[in-house]
Amino acid sequence: ISSTITDSEIEYGDNWPNAKNFDMNLILNGSRIEFHSDQGEILGNRFTSFKGIISDFTIDEPILNIDAEFISPLDIIVNFINNSPVKTVMQGSSDEMNGKGPGSLELSLNIPLKDIDKMTYDGVYKFQGSSLENQQFDLPLLVEIYGDLFFNQDNVSINNAIALLYDEPINLSLYNQDQNSVLDIQGYINNKLIENSLGSKWLKKINGEAKWNAQLKINENQSTFTLETDLKGITIDALADFNKTASESIPFKLIKKS
């Protein structure tokens, strides 16, 4: 038995935004039900594919398994995160986040039909050259972001994504630790970064290249930013007590809380 449902609105779990403008084909084969669609959206995230299966609706605790893929520009997915249970695992890091640019979302839901509060989910958001910033936590504008954000009801993570900060390449990782969202960033101080951030006149006083590591810890409305470098590879001249050769190491650590 098969049927077609058009222009529907689907509610699939508490605190999750509804699927709207949803067209789907329904196939009933014995005790098995399948739903297929490539039309619809959730808060502007447009389906490219949707498949839902109830393997056996006659058992005591039937489960609806959903696999869906979406076209999800970054500003649209941020809105989705902040209006769904995913916001909880973000530990406040997405509240004031601003972003734009292309991306895609893969989302899987496992929904016990007799107790939807026990729903589990996991997903992957793929940055495809996006940009984002969060002024609340002093996260500057990152552009040309490429990488994958993994999330489920317990955790969120990014493993070694790449981006540009002040036109310089950086590596990004994100994970949850002790009720914090932790963003690790690695990059290099070099002449281009010095010129872009301080002005060309500073190249007469500071030049070279040195590795730096930074960490941003976020918990709800609080954050701690830590930056560390040994400045090895950087020459500093005409700054009195701060002068150094490129071969010298001078540990530098900056901590800012907000």
PDB file of C-alpha atoms in Angstrom:
ATOM      1  CA  ILE A   1       0.000   0.000   0.000  1.00  0.00           C
ATOM      2  CA  SER A   2       1.367   3.453  -0.872  1.00  0.00           C
ATOM      3  CA  SER A   3       0.085   6.987  -0.485  1.00  0.00           C
ATOM      4  CA  THR A   4       1.252  10.564  -1.028  1.00  0.00           C
ATOM      5  CA  ILE A   5       0.945  13.347   1.542  1.00  0.00           C
ATOM      6  CA  THR A   6       1.517  16.942   0.436  1.00  0.00           C
ATOM      7  CA  ASP A   7       2.085  20.303   2.112  1.00  0.00           C
ATOM      8  CA  SER A   8       1.970  18.806   5.597  1.00  0.00           C
ATOM      9  CA  GLU A   9       3.386  19.923   8.938  1.00  0.00           C
ATOM     10  CA  ILE A  10       5.042  17.264  11.078  1.00  0.00           C
ATOM     11  CA  GLU A  11       5.617  17.420  14.828  1.00  0.00           C
ATOM     12  CA  TYR A  12       8.230  14.840  15.793  1.00  0.00           C
ATOM     13  CA  GLY A  13       9.382  15.689  19.326  1.00  0.00           C
ATOM     14  CA  ASP A  14       9.105  18.121  22.217  1.00  0.00           C
ATOM     15  CA  ASN A  15      11.211  21.284  21.786  1.00  0.00           C
ATOM     16  CA  TRP A  16      12.103  20.381  18.201  1.00  0.00           C
ATOM     17  CA  PRO A  17      10.908  22.777  15.468  1.00  0.00           C
ATOM     18  CA  ASN A  18       8.247  21.304  13.210  1.00  0.00           C
ATOM     19  CA  ALA A  19       8.881  20.156   9.660  1.00  0.00           C
ATOM     20  CA  LYS A  20       6.796  22.286   7.299  1.00  0.00           C
ATOM     21  CA  ASN A  21       5.773  22.326   3.627  1.00  0.00           C
ATOM     22  CA  PHE A  22       6.453  18.621   3.792  1.00  0.00           C
ATOM     23  CA  ASP A  23       5.597  16.321   0.881  1.00  0.00           C
ATOM     24  CA  MET A  24       6.189  12.604   1.345  1.00  0.00           C
ATOM     25  CA  ASN A  25       5.468   9.178  -0.041  1.00  0.00           C
ATOM     26  CA  LEU A  26       4.237   6.614   2.474  1.00  0.00           C
ATOM     27  CA  ILE A  27       4.705   2.889   1.860  1.00  0.00           C
ATOM     28  CA  LEU A  28       3.028   0.250   4.055  1.00  0.00           C
ATOM     29  CA  ASN A  29       4.367  -3.279   3.680  1.00  0.00           C
ATOM     30  CA  GLY A  30       2.915  -5.598   6.303  1.00  0.00           C
ATOM     31  CA  SER A  31       3.968  -4.174   9.663  1.00  0.00           C
ATOM     32  CA  ARG A  32       6.683  -2.004   8.104  1.00  0.00           C
ATOM     33  CA  ILE A  33       6.136   1.667   7.281  1.00  0.00           C
ATOM     34  CA  GLU A  34       8.472   3.813   5.189  1.00  0.00           C
ATOM     35  CA  PHE A  35       8.364   7.566   4.521  1.00  0.00           C
ATOM     36  CA  HIS A  36      10.365   9.157   1.699  1.00  0.00           C
ATOM     37  CA  SER A  37      10.672  12.817   0.757  1.00  0.00           C
ATOM     38  CA  ASP A  38      12.891  15.454  -0.828  1.00  0.00           C
ATOM     39  CA  GLN A  39      10.516  18.364  -0.200  1.00  0.00           C
ATOM     40  CA  GLY A  40      10.105  20.371   3.008  1.00  0.00           C
ATOM     41  CA  GLU A  41      12.031  22.440   5.528  1.00  0.00           C
ATOM     42  CA  ILE A  42      12.742  22.880   9.228  1.00  0.00           C
ATOM     43  CA  LEU A  43      13.279  26.545  10.159  1.00  0.00           C
ATOM     44  CA  GLY A  44      14.604  27.232   6.675  1.00  0.00           C
ATOM     45  CA  ASN A  45      16.837  24.143   6.471  1.00  0.00           C
ATOM     46  CA  ARG A  46      15.645  22.588   3.221  1.00  0.00           C
ATOM     47  CA  PHE A  47      15.455  18.828   2.823  1.00  0.00           C
ATOM     48  CA  THR A  48      17.488  17.246   0.066  1.00  0.00           C
ATOM     49  CA  SER A  49      16.513  13.778   1.263  1.00  0.00           C
ATOM     50  CA  PHE A  50      14.372  12.266   3.996  1.00  0.00           C
ATOM     51  CA  LYS A  51      13.807   8.644   4.930  1.00  0.00           C
ATOM     52  CA  GLY A  52      11.783   7.422   7.882  1.00  0.00           C
ATOM     53  CA  ILE A  53      11.266   3.778   8.814  1.00  0.00           C
ATOM     54  CA  ILE A  54       9.173   1.983  11.410  1.00  0.00           C
ATOM     55  CA  SER A  55      10.441  -1.574  11.033  1.00  0.00           C
ATOM     56  CA  ASP A  56       7.499  -3.094  12.879  1.00  0.00           C
ATOM     57  CA  PHE A  57       4.650  -0.967  14.207  1.00  0.00           C
ATOM     58  CA  THR A  58       3.012  -3.992  15.874  1.00  0.00           C
ATOM     59  CA  ILE A  59       5.680  -4.491  18.556  1.00  0.00           C
ATOM     60  CA  ASP A  60       5.231  -3.168  22.086  1.00  0.00           C
ATOM     61  CA  GLU A  61       7.708  -0.313  21.649  1.00  0.00           C
ATOM     62  CA  PRO A  62       7.932   0.691  17.976  1.00  0.00           C
ATOM     63  CA  ILE A  63      10.703   3.087  16.966  1.00  0.00           C
ATOM     64  CA  LEU A  64      10.730   5.588  14.119  1.00  0.00           C
ATOM     65  CA  ASN A  65      14.218   5.931  12.624  1.00  0.00           C
ATOM     66  CA  ILE A  66      14.761   9.067  10.525  1.00  0.00           C
ATOM     67  CA  ASP A  67      17.725   9.943   8.323  1.00  0.00           C
ATOM     68  CA  ALA A  68      17.596  13.353   6.691  1.00  0.00           C
ATOM     69  CA  GLU A  69      19.932  15.641   4.767  1.00  0.00           C
ATOM     70  CA  PHE A  70      19.505  19.395   4.417  1.00  0.00           C
ATOM     71  CA  ILE A  71      20.890  22.447   2.646  1.00  0.00           C
ATOM     72  CA  SER A  72      21.788  24.574   5.675  1.00  0.00           C
ATOM     73  CA  PRO A  73      23.488  27.977   5.353  1.00  0.00           C
ATOM     74  CA  LEU A  74      25.280  28.832   8.591  1.00  0.00           C
ATOM     75  CA  ASP A  75      22.842  31.524   9.752  1.00  0.00           C
ATOM     76  CA  ILE A  76      19.970  29.063   9.252  1.00  0.00           C
ATOM     77  CA  ILE A  77      21.631  26.234  11.180  1.00  0.00           C
ATOM     78  CA  VAL A  78      22.494  28.579  14.074  1.00  0.00           C
ATOM     79  CA  ASN A  79      18.806  29.458  14.332  1.00  0.00           C
ATOM     80  CA  PHE A  80      17.939  25.754  14.233  1.00  0.00           C
ATOM     81  CA  ILE A  81      20.443  24.957  17.002  1.00  0.00           C
ATOM     82  CA  ASN A  82      19.160  27.748  19.237  1.00  0.00           C
ATOM     83  CA  ASN A  83      15.557  26.571  18.836  1.00  0.00           C
ATOM     84  CA  SER A  84      16.131  22.861  19.416  1.00  0.00           C
ATOM     85  CA  PRO A  85      17.565  20.555  22.114  1.00  0.00           C
ATOM     86  CA  VAL A  86      20.980  20.833  20.415  1.00  0.00           C
ATOM     87  CA  LYS A  87      21.344  24.208  22.161  1.00  0.00           C
ATOM     88  CA  THR A  88      21.883  22.427  25.491  1.00  0.00           C
ATOM     89  CA  VAL A  89      25.101  20.677  24.422  1.00  0.00           C
ATOM     90  CA  MET A  90      26.452  23.931  22.936  1.00  0.00           C
ATOM     91  CA  GLN A  91      26.841  25.255  26.535  1.00  0.00           C
ATOM     92  CA  GLY A  92      25.800  28.765  25.510  1.00  0.00           C
ATOM     93  CA  SER A  93      28.382  29.116  22.717  1.00  0.00           C
ATOM     94  CA  SER A  94      25.736  29.513  20.002  1.00  0.00           C
ATOM     95  CA  ASP A  95      23.493  32.063  21.761  1.00  0.00           C
ATOM     96  CA  GLU A  96      25.020  35.202  20.215  1.00  0.00           C
ATOM     97  CA  MET A  97      26.756  33.535  17.292  1.00  0.00           C
ATOM     98  CA  ASN A  98      26.510  35.229  13.907  1.00  0.00           C
ATOM     99  CA  GLY A  99      27.353  33.383  10.749  1.00  0.00           C
ATOM    100  CA  LYS A 100      26.757  33.116   7.044  1.00  0.00           C
ATOM    101  CA  GLY A 101      27.834  31.057   4.097  1.00  0.00           C
ATOM    102  CA  PRO A 102      27.135  27.582   2.725  1.00  0.00           C
ATOM    103  CA  GLY A 103      26.792  24.392   4.691  1.00  0.00           C
ATOM    104  CA  SER A 104      24.894  21.116   4.869  1.00  0.00           C
ATOM    105  CA  LEU A 105      23.337  19.067   7.655  1.00  0.00           C
ATOM    106  CA  GLU A 106      22.978  15.312   8.110  1.00  0.00           C
ATOM    107  CA  LEU A 107      20.620  14.370  10.960  1.00  0.00           C
ATOM    108  CA  SER A 108      19.518  11.013  12.350  1.00  0.00           C
ATOM    109  CA  LEU A 109      16.694  10.650  14.888  1.00  0.00           C
ATOM    110  CA  ASN A 110      15.603   7.567  16.799  1.00  0.00           C
ATOM    111  CA  ILE A 111      12.113   8.189  18.189  1.00  0.00           C
ATOM    112  CA  PRO A 112      10.340   5.720  20.512  1.00  0.00           C
ATOM    113  CA  LEU A 113       6.757   6.324  19.456  1.00  0.00           C
ATOM    114  CA  LYS A 114       5.343   5.566  22.923  1.00  0.00           C
ATOM    115  CA  ASP A 115       7.822   7.794  24.732  1.00  0.00           C
ATOM    116  CA  ILE A 116       9.227  10.509  22.468  1.00  0.00           C
ATOM    117  CA  ASP A 117      11.029  12.100  25.435  1.00  0.00           C
ATOM    118  CA  LYS A 118      13.558   9.266  25.086  1.00  0.00           C
ATOM    119  CA  MET A 119      14.445  10.344  21.548  1.00  0.00           C
ATOM    120  CA  THR A 120      18.144  10.158  20.666  1.00  0.00           C
ATOM    121  CA  TYR A 121      19.849  11.943  17.805  1.00  0.00           C
ATOM    122  CA  ASP A 122      23.170  12.517  16.150  1.00  0.00           C
ATOM    123  CA  GLY A 123      24.198  14.778  13.326  1.00  0.00           C
ATOM    124  CA  VAL A 124      26.979  16.295  11.306  1.00  0.00           C
ATOM    125  CA  TYR A 125      27.070  19.891  10.122  1.00  0.00           C
ATOM    126  CA  LYS A 126      29.527  20.500   7.281  1.00  0.00           C
ATOM    127  CA  PHE A 127      31.068  23.962   7.004  1.00  0.00           C
ATOM    128  CA  GLN A 128      31.638  24.671   3.309  1.00  0.00           C
ATOM    129  CA  GLY A 129      33.502  27.979   3.284  1.00  0.00           C
ATOM    130  CA  SER A 130      31.350  29.639   5.946  1.00  0.00           C
ATOM    131  CA  SER A 131      32.165  32.560   8.247  1.00  0.00           C
ATOM    132  CA  LEU A 132      31.190  33.205  11.869  1.00  0.00           C
ATOM    133  CA  GLU A 133      31.897  35.382  14.889  1.00  0.00           C
ATOM    134  CA  ASN A 134      30.669  35.725  18.460  1.00  0.00           C
ATOM    135  CA  GLN A 135      31.196  39.206  19.881  1.00  0.00           C
ATOM    136  CA  GLN A 136      29.761  38.173  23.244  1.00  0.00           C
ATOM    137  CA  PHE A 137      32.817  35.959  23.822  1.00  0.00           C
ATOM    138  CA  ASP A 138      35.303  38.099  21.837  1.00  0.00           C
ATOM    139  CA  LEU A 139      35.559  35.477  19.095  1.00  0.00           C
ATOM    140  CA  PRO A 140      36.730  37.467  16.040  1.00  0.00           C
ATOM    141  CA  LEU A 141      35.470  36.913  12.528  1.00  0.00           C
ATOM    142  CA  LEU A 142      36.579  33.555  11.123  1.00  0.00           C
ATOM    143  CA  VAL A 143      36.143  33.083   7.377  1.00  0.00           C
ATOM    144  CA  GLU A 144      36.555  30.277   4.854  1.00  0.00           C
ATOM    145  CA  ILE A 145      35.693  27.655   7.472  1.00  0.00           C
ATOM    146  CA  TYR A 146      35.883  24.043   6.286  1.00  0.00           C
ATOM    147  CA  GLY A 147      35.268  21.083   8.564  1.00  0.00           C
ATOM    148  CA  ASP A 148      32.643  18.998  10.331  1.00  0.00           C
ATOM    149  CA  LEU A 149      30.690  19.718  13.516  1.00  0.00           C
ATOM    150  CA  PHE A 150      29.527  16.476  15.146  1.00  0.00           C
ATOM    151  CA  PHE A 151      26.755  16.538  17.731  1.00  0.00           C
ATOM    152  CA  ASN A 152      24.391  14.306  19.690  1.00  0.00           C
ATOM    153  CA  GLN A 153      22.360  14.606  22.874  1.00  0.00           C
ATOM    154  CA  ASP A 154      25.515  14.278  24.994  1.00  0.00           C
ATOM    155  CA  ASN A 155      28.303  16.058  23.175  1.00  0.00           C
ATOM    156  CA  VAL A 156      29.463  18.375  20.410  1.00  0.00           C
ATOM    157  CA  SER A 157      32.845  18.341  18.660  1.00  0.00           C
ATOM    158  CA  ILE A 158      34.902  19.649  15.760  1.00  0.00           C
ATOM    159  CA  ASN A 159      38.087  17.834  14.805  1.00  0.00           C
ATOM    160  CA  ASN A 160      40.803  19.857  13.103  1.00  0.00           C
ATOM    161  CA  ALA A 161      38.723  22.203  10.972  1.00  0.00           C
ATOM    162  CA  ILE A 162      40.480  24.963   9.026  1.00  0.00           C
ATOM    163  CA  ALA A 163      39.661  28.652   8.667  1.00  0.00           C
ATOM    164  CA  LEU A 164      41.194  32.077   8.095  1.00  0.00           C
ATOM    165  CA  LEU A 165      41.742  34.623  10.868  1.00  0.00           C
ATOM    166  CA  TYR A 166      42.937  38.047   9.663  1.00  0.00           C
ATOM    167  CA  ASP A 167      43.616  36.298   6.312  1.00  0.00           C
ATOM    168  CA  GLU A 168      45.929  33.770   7.986  1.00  0.00           C
ATOM    169  CA  PRO A 169      45.220  30.000   8.188  1.00  0.00           C
ATOM    170  CA  ILE A 170      44.288  28.469  11.535  1.00  0.00           C
ATOM    171  CA  ASN A 171      43.200  25.060  12.819  1.00  0.00           C
ATOM    172  CA  LEU A 172      40.139  24.626  15.028  1.00  0.00           C
ATOM    173  CA  SER A 173      38.905  21.924  17.396  1.00  0.00           C
ATOM    174  CA  LEU A 174      35.823  22.005  19.623  1.00  0.00           C
ATOM    175  CA  TYR A 175      34.775  19.696  22.447  1.00  0.00           C
ATOM    176  CA  ASN A 176      32.846  19.654  25.723  1.00  0.00           C
ATOM    177  CA  GLN A 177      34.692  19.396  29.023  1.00  0.00           C
ATOM    178  CA  ASP A 178      33.336  19.798  32.573  1.00  0.00           C
ATOM    179  CA  GLN A 179      30.192  21.686  31.488  1.00  0.00           C
ATOM    180  CA  ASN A 180      32.248  23.936  29.171  1.00  0.00           C
ATOM    181  CA  SER A 181      32.451  24.192  25.407  1.00  0.00           C
ATOM    182  CA  VAL A 182      36.150  24.406  24.619  1.00  0.00           C
ATOM    183  CA  LEU A 183      37.472  25.832  21.355  1.00  0.00           C
ATOM    184  CA  ASP A 184      41.161  25.190  20.636  1.00  0.00           C
ATOM    185  CA  ILE A 185      42.843  27.317  17.967  1.00  0.00           C
ATOM    186  CA  GLN A 186      46.352  27.043  16.502  1.00  0.00           C
ATOM    187  CA  GLY A 187      48.013  29.472  14.141  1.00  0.00           C
ATOM    188  CA  TYR A 188      51.098  31.542  13.405  1.00  0.00           C
ATOM    189  CA  ILE A 189      52.065  35.123  14.140  1.00  0.00           C
ATOM    190  CA  ASN A 190      53.780  36.445  11.018  1.00  0.00           C
ATOM    191  CA  ASN A 191      54.422  39.695   9.190  1.00  0.00           C
ATOM    192  CA  LYS A 192      51.067  39.629   7.429  1.00  0.00           C
ATOM    193  CA  LEU A 193      49.181  39.154  10.714  1.00  0.00           C
ATOM    194  CA  ILE A 194      51.237  41.885  12.394  1.00  0.00           C
ATOM    195  CA  GLU A 195      50.514  44.307   9.562  1.00  0.00           C
ATOM    196  CA  ASN A 196      46.793  43.458   9.454  1.00  0.00           C
ATOM    197  CA  SER A 197      46.277  43.735  13.218  1.00  0.00           C
ATOM    198  CA  LEU A 198      48.764  46.443  14.261  1.00  0.00           C
ATOM    199  CA  GLY A 199      49.599  48.342  11.065  1.00  0.00           C
ATOM    200  CA  SER A 200      52.569  48.332   8.709  1.00  0.00           C
ATOM    201  CA  LYS A 201      54.673  50.653  10.915  1.00  0.00           C
ATOM    202  CA  TRP A 202      55.009  47.843  13.477  1.00  0.00           C
ATOM    203  CA  LEU A 203      56.919  45.687  10.952  1.00  0.00           C
ATOM    204  CA  LYS A 204      59.956  47.868  11.700  1.00  0.00           C
ATOM    205  CA  LYS A 205      59.791  46.701  15.303  1.00  0.00           C
ATOM    206  CA  ILE A 206      58.326  43.184  15.091  1.00  0.00           C
ATOM    207  CA  ASN A 207      58.832  40.667  12.293  1.00  0.00           C
ATOM    208  CA  GLY A 208      59.211  36.952  11.702  1.00  0.00           C
ATOM    209  CA  GLU A 209      56.967  33.988  12.428  1.00  0.00           C
ATOM    210  CA  ALA A 210      56.035  32.125  15.608  1.00  0.00           C
ATOM    211  CA  LYS A 211      53.442  29.508  16.500  1.00  0.00           C
ATOM    212  CA  TRP A 212      50.620  30.371  18.929  1.00  0.00           C
ATOM    213  CA  ASN A 213      47.912  28.365  20.665  1.00  0.00           C
ATOM    214  CA  ALA A 214      44.675  29.735  22.029  1.00  0.00           C
ATOM    215  CA  GLN A 215      41.762  28.301  23.952  1.00  0.00           C
ATOM    216  CA  LEU A 216      38.284  29.712  24.469  1.00  0.00           C
ATOM    217  CA  LYS A 217      36.233  28.122  27.278  1.00  0.00           C
ATOM    218  CA  ILE A 218      32.532  28.939  27.267  1.00  0.00           C
ATOM    219  CA  ASN A 219      29.934  28.148  29.910  1.00  0.00           C
ATOM    220  CA  GLU A 220      26.551  29.788  29.445  1.00  0.00           C
ATOM    221  CA  ASN A 221      27.234  33.550  29.675  1.00  0.00           C
ATOM    222  CA  GLN A 222      30.871  33.335  30.807  1.00  0.00           C
ATOM    223  CA  SER A 223      34.066  32.745  28.887  1.00  0.00           C
ATOM    224  CA  THR A 224      37.812  32.543  29.426  1.00  0.00           C
ATOM    225  CA  PHE A 225      40.213  33.201  26.550  1.00  0.00           C
ATOM    226  CA  THR A 226      43.840  32.080  26.879  1.00  0.00           C
ATOM    227  CA  LEU A 227      46.580  32.692  24.308  1.00  0.00           C
ATOM    228  CA  GLU A 228      50.111  31.306  24.614  1.00  0.00           C
ATOM    229  CA  THR A 229      53.265  31.565  22.498  1.00  0.00           C
ATOM    230  CA  ASP A 230      57.017  31.417  23.066  1.00  0.00           C
ATOM    231  CA  LEU A 231      57.630  34.012  20.294  1.00  0.00           C
ATOM    232  CA  LYS A 232      60.481  31.887  18.928  1.00  0.00           C
ATOM    233  CA  GLY A 233      61.047  32.947  15.329  1.00  0.00           C
ATOM    234  CA  ILE A 234      59.992  36.555  15.998  1.00  0.00           C
ATOM    235  CA  THR A 235      62.504  39.420  16.100  1.00  0.00           C
ATOM    236  CA  ILE A 236      61.572  42.393  18.292  1.00  0.00           C
ATOM    237  CA  ASP A 237      63.543  45.624  17.966  1.00  0.00           C
ATOM    238  CA  ALA A 238      63.171  49.157  19.347  1.00  0.00           C
ATOM    239  CA  LEU A 239      60.867  48.056  22.172  1.00  0.00           C
ATOM    240  CA  ALA A 240      63.425  48.439  24.991  1.00  0.00           C
ATOM    241  CA  ASP A 241      63.176  45.563  27.482  1.00  0.00           C
ATOM    242  CA  PHE A 242      61.092  43.479  25.069  1.00  0.00           C
ATOM    243  CA  ASN A 243      63.803  43.283  22.387  1.00  0.00           C
ATOM    244  CA  LYS A 244      64.792  39.769  21.311  1.00  0.00           C
ATOM    245  CA  THR A 245      66.360  37.821  18.474  1.00  0.00           C
ATOM    246  CA  ALA A 246      64.474  35.270  16.412  1.00  0.00           C
ATOM    247  CA  SER A 247      66.264  32.361  18.100  1.00  0.00           C
ATOM    248  CA  GLU A 248      65.284  33.424  21.607  1.00  0.00           C
ATOM    249  CA  SER A 249      62.179  32.148  23.372  1.00  0.00           C
ATOM    250  CA  ILE A 250      60.115  34.423  25.587  1.00  0.00           C
ATOM    251  CA  PRO A 251      57.017  32.759  27.039  1.00  0.00           C
ATOM    252  CA  PHE A 252      53.958  34.945  26.603  1.00  0.00           C
ATOM    253  CA  LYS A 253      50.516  34.221  28.038  1.00  0.00           C
ATOM    254  CA  LEU A 254      47.361  36.311  27.785  1.00  0.00           C
ATOM    255  CA  ILE A 255      44.189  35.521  29.770  1.00  0.00           C
ATOM    256  CA  LYS A 256      40.934  37.391  29.313  1.00  0.00           C
ATOM    257  CA  LYS A 257      37.627  36.660  31.034  1.00  0.00           C
ATOM    258  CA  SER A 258      34.227  37.983  30.017  1.00  0.00           C
TER     259      SER A 258
END
